[in-house]
Tab-separated table of N, CA and C and ligand atoms in Angstrom:
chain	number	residue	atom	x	y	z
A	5	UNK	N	0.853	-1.200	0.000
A	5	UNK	CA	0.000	0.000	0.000
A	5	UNK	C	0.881	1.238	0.000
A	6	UNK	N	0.223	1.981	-0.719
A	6	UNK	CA	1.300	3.507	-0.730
A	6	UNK	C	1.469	4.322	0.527
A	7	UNK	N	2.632	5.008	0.552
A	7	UNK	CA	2.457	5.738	1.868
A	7	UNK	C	1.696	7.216	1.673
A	8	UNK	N	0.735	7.451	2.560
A	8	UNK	CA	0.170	8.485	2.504
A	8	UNK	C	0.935	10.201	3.300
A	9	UNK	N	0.577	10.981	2.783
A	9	UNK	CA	1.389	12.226	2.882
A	9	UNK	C	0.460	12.949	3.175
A	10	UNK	N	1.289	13.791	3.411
A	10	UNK	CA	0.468	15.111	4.876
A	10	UNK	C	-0.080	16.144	3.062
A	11	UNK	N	-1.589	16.496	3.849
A	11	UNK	CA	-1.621	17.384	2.616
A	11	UNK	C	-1.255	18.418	3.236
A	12	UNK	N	-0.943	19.900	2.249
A	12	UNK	CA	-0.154	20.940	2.371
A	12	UNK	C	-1.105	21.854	3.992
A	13	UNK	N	-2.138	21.719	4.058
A	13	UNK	CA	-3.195	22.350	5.222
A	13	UNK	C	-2.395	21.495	5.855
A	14	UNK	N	-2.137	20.312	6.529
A	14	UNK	CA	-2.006	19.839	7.811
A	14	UNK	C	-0.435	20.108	7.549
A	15	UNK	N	0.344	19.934	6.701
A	15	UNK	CA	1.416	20.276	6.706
A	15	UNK	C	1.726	21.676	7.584
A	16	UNK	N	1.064	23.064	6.962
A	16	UNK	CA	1.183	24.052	7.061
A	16	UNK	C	0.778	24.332	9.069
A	17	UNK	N	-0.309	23.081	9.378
A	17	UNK	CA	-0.188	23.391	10.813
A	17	UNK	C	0.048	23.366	11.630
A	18	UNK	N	0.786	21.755	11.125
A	18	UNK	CA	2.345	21.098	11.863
A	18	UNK	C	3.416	22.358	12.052
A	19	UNK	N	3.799	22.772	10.837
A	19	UNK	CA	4.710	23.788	10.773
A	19	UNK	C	4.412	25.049	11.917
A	20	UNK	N	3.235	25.468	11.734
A	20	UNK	CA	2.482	26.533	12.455
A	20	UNK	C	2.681	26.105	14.401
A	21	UNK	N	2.461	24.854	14.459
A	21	UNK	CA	2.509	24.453	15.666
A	21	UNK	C	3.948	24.168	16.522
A	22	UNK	N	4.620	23.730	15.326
A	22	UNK	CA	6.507	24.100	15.503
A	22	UNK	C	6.642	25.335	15.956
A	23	UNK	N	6.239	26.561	15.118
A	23	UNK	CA	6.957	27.695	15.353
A	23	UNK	C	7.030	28.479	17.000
A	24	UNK	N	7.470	29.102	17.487
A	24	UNK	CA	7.723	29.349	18.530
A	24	UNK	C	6.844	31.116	18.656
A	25	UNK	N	6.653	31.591	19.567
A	25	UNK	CA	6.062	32.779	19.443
A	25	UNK	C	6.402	33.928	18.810
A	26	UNK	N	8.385	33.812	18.798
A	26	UNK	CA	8.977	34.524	18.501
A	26	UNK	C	9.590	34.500	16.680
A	27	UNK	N	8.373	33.208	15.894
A	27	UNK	CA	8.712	33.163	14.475
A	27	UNK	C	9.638	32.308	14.383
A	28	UNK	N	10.562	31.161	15.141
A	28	UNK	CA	11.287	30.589	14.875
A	28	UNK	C	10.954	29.384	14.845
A	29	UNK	N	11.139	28.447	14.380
A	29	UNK	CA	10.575	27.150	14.330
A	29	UNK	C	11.696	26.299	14.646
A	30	UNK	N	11.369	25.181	15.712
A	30	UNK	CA	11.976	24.530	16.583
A	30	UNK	C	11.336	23.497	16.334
A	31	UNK	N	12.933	22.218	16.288
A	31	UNK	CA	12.098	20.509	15.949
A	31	UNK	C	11.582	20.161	17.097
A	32	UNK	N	10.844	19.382	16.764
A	32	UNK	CA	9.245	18.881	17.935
A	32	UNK	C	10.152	17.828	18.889
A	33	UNK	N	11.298	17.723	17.885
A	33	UNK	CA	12.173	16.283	18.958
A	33	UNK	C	12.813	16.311	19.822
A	34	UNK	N	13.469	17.270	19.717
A	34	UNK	CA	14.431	17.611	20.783
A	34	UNK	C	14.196	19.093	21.094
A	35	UNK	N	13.722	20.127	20.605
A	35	UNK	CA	13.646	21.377	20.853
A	35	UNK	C	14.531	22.980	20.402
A	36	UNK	N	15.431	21.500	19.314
A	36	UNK	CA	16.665	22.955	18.649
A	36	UNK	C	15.927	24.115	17.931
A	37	UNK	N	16.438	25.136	18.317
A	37	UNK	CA	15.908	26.327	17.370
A	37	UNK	C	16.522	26.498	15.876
A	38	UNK	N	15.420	25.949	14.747
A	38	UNK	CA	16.352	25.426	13.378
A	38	UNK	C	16.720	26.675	12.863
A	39	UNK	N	16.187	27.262	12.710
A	39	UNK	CA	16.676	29.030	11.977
A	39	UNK	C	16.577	28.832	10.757
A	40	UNK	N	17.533	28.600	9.691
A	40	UNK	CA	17.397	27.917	8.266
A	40	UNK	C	17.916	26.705	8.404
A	41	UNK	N	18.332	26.053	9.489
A	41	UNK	CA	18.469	24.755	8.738
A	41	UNK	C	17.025	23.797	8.716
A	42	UNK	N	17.658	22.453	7.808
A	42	UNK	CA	16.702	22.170	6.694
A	42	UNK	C	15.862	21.423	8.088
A	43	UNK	N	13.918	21.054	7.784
A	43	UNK	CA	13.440	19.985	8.777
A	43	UNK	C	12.825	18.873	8.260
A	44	UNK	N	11.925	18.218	8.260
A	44	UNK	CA	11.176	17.405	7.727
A	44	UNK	C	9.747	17.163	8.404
A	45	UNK	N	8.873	17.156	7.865
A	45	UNK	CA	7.291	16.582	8.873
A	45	UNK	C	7.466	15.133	8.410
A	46	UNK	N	7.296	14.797	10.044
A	46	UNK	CA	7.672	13.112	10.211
A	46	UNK	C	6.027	12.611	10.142
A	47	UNK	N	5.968	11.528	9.586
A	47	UNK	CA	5.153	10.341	10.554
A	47	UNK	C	5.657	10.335	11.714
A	48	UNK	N	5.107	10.409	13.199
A	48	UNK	CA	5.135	9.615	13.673
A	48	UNK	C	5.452	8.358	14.273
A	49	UNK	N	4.064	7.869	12.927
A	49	UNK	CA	4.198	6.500	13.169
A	49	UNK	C	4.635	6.320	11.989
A	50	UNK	N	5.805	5.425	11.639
A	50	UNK	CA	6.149	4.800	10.038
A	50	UNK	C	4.564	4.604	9.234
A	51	UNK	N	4.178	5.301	7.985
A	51	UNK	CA	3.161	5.181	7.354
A	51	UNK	C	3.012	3.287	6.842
A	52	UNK	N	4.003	2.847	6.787
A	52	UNK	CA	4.600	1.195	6.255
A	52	UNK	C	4.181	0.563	7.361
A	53	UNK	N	4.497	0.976	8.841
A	53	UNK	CA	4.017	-0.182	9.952
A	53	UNK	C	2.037	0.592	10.425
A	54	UNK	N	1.434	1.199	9.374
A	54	UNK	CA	-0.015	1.723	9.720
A	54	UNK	C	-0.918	0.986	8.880
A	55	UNK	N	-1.583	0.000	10.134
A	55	UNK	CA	-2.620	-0.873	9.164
A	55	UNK	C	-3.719	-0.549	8.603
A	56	UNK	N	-4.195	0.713	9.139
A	56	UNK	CA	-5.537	1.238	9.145
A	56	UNK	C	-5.290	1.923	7.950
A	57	UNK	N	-5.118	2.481	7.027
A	57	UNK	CA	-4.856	3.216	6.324
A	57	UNK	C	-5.786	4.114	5.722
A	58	UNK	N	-7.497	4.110	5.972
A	58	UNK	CA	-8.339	4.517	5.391
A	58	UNK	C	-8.650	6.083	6.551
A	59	UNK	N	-8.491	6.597	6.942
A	59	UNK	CA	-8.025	7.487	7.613
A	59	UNK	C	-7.331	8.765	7.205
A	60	UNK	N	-7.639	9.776	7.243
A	60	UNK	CA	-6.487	10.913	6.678
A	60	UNK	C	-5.592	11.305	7.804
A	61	UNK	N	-4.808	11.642	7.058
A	61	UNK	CA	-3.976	12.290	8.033
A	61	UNK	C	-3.847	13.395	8.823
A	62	UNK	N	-3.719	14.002	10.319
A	62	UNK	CA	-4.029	14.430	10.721
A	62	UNK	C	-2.407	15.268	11.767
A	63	UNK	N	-2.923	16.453	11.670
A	63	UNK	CA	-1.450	17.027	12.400
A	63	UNK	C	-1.228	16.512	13.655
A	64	UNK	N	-1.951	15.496	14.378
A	64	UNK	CA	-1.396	14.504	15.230
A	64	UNK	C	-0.648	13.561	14.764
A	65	UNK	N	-0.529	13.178	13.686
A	65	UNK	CA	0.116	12.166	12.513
A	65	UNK	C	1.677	12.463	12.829
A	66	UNK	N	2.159	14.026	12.729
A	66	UNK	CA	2.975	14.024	12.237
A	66	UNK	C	3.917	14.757	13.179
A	67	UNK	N	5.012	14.998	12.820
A	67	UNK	CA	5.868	15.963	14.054
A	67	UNK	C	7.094	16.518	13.088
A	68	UNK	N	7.077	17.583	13.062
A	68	UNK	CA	8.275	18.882	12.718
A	68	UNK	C	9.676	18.349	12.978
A	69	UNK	N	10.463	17.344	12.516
A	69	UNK	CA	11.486	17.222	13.285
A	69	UNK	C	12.765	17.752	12.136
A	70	UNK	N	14.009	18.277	12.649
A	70	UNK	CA	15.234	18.951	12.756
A	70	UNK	C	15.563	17.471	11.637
A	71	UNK	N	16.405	18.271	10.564
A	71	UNK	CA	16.654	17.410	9.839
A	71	UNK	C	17.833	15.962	10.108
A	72	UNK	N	19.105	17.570	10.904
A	72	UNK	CA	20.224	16.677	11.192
A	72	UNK	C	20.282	15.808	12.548
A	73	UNK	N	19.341	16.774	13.667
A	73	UNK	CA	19.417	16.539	14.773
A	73	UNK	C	18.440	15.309	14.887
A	74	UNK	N	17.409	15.146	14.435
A	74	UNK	CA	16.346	13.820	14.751
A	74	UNK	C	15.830	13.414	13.695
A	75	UNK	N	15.755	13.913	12.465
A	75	UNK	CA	14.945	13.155	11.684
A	75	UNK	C	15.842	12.148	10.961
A	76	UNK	N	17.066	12.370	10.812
A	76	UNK	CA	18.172	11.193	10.009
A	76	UNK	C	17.960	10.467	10.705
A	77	UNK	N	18.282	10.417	12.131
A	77	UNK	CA	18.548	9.022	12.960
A	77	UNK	C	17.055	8.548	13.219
A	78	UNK	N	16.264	9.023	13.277
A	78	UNK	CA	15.073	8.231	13.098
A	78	UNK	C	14.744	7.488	12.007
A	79	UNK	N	15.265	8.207	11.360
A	79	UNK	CA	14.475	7.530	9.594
A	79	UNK	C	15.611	6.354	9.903
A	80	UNK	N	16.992	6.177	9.790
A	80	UNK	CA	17.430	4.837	9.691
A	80	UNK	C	16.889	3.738	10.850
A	81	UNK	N	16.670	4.228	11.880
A	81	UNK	CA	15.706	3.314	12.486
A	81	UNK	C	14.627	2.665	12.348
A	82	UNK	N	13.804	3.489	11.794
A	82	UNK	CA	12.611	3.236	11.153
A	82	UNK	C	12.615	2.032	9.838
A	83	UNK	N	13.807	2.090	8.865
A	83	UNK	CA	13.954	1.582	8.265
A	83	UNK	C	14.018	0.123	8.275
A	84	UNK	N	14.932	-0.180	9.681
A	84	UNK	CA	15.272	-1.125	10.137
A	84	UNK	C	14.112	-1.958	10.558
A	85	UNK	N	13.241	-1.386	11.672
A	85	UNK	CA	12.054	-2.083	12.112
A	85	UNK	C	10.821	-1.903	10.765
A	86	UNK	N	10.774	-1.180	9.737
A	86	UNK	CA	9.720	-2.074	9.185
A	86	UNK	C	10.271	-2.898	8.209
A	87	UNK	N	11.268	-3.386	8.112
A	87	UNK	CA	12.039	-4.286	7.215
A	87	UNK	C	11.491	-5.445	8.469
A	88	UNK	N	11.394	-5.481	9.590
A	88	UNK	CA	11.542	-6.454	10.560
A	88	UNK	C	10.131	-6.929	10.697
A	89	UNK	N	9.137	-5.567	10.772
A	89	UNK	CA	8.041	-6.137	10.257
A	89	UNK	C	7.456	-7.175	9.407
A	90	UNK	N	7.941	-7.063	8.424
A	90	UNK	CA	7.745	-7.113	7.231
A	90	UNK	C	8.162	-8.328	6.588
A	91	UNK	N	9.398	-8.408	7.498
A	91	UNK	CA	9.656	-10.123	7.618
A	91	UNK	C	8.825	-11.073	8.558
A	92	UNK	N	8.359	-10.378	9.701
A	92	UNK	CA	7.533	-11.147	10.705
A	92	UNK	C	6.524	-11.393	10.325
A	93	UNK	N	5.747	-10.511	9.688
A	93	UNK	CA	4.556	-10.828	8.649
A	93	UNK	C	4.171	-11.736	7.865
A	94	UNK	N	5.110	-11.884	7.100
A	94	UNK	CA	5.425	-12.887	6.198
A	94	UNK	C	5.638	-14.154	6.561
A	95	UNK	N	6.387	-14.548	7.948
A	95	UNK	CA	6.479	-15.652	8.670
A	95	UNK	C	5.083	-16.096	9.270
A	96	UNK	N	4.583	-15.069	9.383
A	96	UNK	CA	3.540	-15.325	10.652
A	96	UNK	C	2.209	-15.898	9.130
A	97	UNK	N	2.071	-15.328	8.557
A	97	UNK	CA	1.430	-15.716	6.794
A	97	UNK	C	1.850	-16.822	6.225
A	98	UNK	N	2.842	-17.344	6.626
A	98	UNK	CA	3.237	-18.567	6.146
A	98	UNK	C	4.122	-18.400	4.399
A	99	UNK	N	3.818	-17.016	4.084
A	99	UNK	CA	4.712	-16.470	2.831
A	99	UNK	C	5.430	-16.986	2.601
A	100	UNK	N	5.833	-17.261	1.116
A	100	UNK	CA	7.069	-17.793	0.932
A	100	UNK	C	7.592	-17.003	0.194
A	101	UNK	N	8.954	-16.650	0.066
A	101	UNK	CA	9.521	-15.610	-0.723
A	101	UNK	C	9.498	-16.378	-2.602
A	102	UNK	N	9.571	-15.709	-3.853
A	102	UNK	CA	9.679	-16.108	-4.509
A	102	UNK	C	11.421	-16.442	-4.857
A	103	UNK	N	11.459	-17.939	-5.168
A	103	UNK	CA	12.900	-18.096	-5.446
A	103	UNK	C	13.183	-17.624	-6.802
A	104	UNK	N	14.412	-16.819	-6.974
A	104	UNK	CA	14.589	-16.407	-8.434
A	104	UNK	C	15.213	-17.455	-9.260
A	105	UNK	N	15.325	-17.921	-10.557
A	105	UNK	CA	15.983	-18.606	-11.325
A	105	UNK	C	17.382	-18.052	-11.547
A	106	UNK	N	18.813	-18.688	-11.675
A	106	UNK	CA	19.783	-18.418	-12.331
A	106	UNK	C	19.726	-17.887	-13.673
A	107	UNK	N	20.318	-17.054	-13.936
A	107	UNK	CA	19.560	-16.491	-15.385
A	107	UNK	C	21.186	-16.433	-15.974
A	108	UNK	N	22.193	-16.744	-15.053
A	108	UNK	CA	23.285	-16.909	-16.202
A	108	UNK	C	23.380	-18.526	-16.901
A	109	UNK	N	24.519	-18.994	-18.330
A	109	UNK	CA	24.243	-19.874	-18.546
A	109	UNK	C	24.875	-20.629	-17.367
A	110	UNK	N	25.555	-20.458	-16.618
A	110	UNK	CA	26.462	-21.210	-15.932
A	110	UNK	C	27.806	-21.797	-16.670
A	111	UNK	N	28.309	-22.673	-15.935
A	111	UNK	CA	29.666	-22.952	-16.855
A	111	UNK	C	30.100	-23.708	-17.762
A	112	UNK	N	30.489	-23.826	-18.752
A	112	UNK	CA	31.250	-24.999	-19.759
A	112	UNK	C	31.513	-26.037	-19.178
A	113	UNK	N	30.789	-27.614	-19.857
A	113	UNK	CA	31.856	-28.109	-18.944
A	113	UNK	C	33.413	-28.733	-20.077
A	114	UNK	N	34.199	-28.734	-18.886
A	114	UNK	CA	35.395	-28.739	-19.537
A	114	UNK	C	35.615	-30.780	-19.386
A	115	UNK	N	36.490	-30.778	-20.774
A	115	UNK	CA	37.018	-32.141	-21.274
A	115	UNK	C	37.714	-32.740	-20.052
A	116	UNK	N	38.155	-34.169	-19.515
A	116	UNK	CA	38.777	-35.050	-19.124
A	116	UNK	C	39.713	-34.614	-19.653
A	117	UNK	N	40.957	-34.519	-19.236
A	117	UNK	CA	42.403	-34.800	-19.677
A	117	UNK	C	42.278	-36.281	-19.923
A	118	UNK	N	43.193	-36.358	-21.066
A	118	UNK	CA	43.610	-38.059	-21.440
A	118	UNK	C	44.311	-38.634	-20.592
A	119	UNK	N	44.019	-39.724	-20.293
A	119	UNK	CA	44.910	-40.430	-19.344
A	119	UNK	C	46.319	-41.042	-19.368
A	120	UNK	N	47.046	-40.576	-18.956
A	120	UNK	CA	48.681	-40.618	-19.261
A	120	UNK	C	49.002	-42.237	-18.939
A	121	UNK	N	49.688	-43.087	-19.852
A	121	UNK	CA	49.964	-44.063	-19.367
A	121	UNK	C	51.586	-44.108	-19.018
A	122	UNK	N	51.535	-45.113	-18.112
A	122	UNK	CA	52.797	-44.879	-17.058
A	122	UNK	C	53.154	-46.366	-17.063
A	123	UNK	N	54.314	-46.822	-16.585
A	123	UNK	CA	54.519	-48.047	-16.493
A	123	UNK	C	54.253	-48.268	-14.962
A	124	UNK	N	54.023	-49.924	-14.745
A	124	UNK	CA	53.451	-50.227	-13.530
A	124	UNK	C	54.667	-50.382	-12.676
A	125	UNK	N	54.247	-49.947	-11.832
A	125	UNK	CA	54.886	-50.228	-10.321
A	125	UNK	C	55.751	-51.883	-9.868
A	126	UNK	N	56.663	-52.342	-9.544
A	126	UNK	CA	57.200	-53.433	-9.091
A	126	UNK	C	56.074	-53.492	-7.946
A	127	UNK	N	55.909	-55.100	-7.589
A	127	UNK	CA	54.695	-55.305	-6.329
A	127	UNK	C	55.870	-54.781	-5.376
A	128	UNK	N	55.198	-54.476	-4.255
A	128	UNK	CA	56.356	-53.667	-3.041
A	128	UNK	C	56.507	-54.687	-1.940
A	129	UNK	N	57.099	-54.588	-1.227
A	129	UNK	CA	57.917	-55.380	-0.728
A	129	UNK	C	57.316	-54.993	1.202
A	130	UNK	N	56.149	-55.753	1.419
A	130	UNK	CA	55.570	-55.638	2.515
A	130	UNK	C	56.391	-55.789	3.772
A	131	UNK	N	56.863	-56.788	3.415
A	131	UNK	CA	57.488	-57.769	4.968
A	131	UNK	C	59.215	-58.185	4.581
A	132	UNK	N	59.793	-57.682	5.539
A	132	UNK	CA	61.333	-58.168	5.449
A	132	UNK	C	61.636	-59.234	5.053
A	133	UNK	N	62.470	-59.617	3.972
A	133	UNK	CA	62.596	-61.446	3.785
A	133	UNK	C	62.974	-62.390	5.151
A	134	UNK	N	62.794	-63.551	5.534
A	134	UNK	CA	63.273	-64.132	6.071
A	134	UNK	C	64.616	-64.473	6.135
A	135	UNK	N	65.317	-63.636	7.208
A	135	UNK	CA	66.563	-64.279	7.510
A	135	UNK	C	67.400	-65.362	8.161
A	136	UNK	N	67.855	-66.436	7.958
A	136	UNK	CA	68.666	-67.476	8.676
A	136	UNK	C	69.761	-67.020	9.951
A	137	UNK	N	69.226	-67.351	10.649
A	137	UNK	CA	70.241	-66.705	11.735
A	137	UNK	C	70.842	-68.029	12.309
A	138	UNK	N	72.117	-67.538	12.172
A	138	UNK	CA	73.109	-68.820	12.666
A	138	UNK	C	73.235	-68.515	14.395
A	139	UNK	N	73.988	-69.621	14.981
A	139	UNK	CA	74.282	-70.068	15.878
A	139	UNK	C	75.410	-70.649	16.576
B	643	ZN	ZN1	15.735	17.559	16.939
């Protein structure tokens, strides 16, 4: 299912609700005052781990966060657990992944070398001959 996105109204009130009295807008995550640096309106909740999906989105949905300060390290987190999802799902479904075919030809096969003939071996000599021991 696709991920759904903030329309530009709830966007605009997320943003509105960031800003601080004094016009500055501060991430919802930690509280840095961004000035120009860059932010992002988060999910939340990962839109990928939201089952309900028939629902709009709502500026409770989402949170103002600081690009460098919280929203990178969230997003690779995020990444991680709905990959984990997503595998658990699939287990729990009984899914089976599709196996892909080899699509190269694979390899030549290569000739036997001819067999070198050699002369045979003398039979070897297991056991010491019997010696006469005098007296
Ligand atoms: Zn932050």
């Amino acid at each position: 299912m696709s991920r759904r996105e903030f329309t530009k109204a709830v966007y605009a009130q997320i943003v509105k609700r960031a800003m601080l009295p004094s016009g500055e807008i501060a991430c919802e995550g930690c509280g840095l005052i961004l000035g120009k640096k860059r932010y992002h309106v988060d999910h939340t909740i990962p839109d990928a781990l939201q089952v309900d999906k028939r629902g709009k989105l709502t500026a409770e949905d989402g949170k103002l966060l600081g690009w460098e300060c919280c929203h990178k390290p969230k997003t690779a987190n995020d990444q991680g657990v709905i990959a984990k999802a997503k595998r658990v799902e699939e287990s729990y479904l009984a899914m089976q992944r599709p196996k892909q075919k080899i699509r190269s030809p694979g390899f030549a096969k290569s000739q036997k070398p001819p067999r070198i003939s050699k002369p045979r071996l003398p039979p070897a000599q297991l056991y010491a001959p019997i010696q006469e021991t005098r007296r």
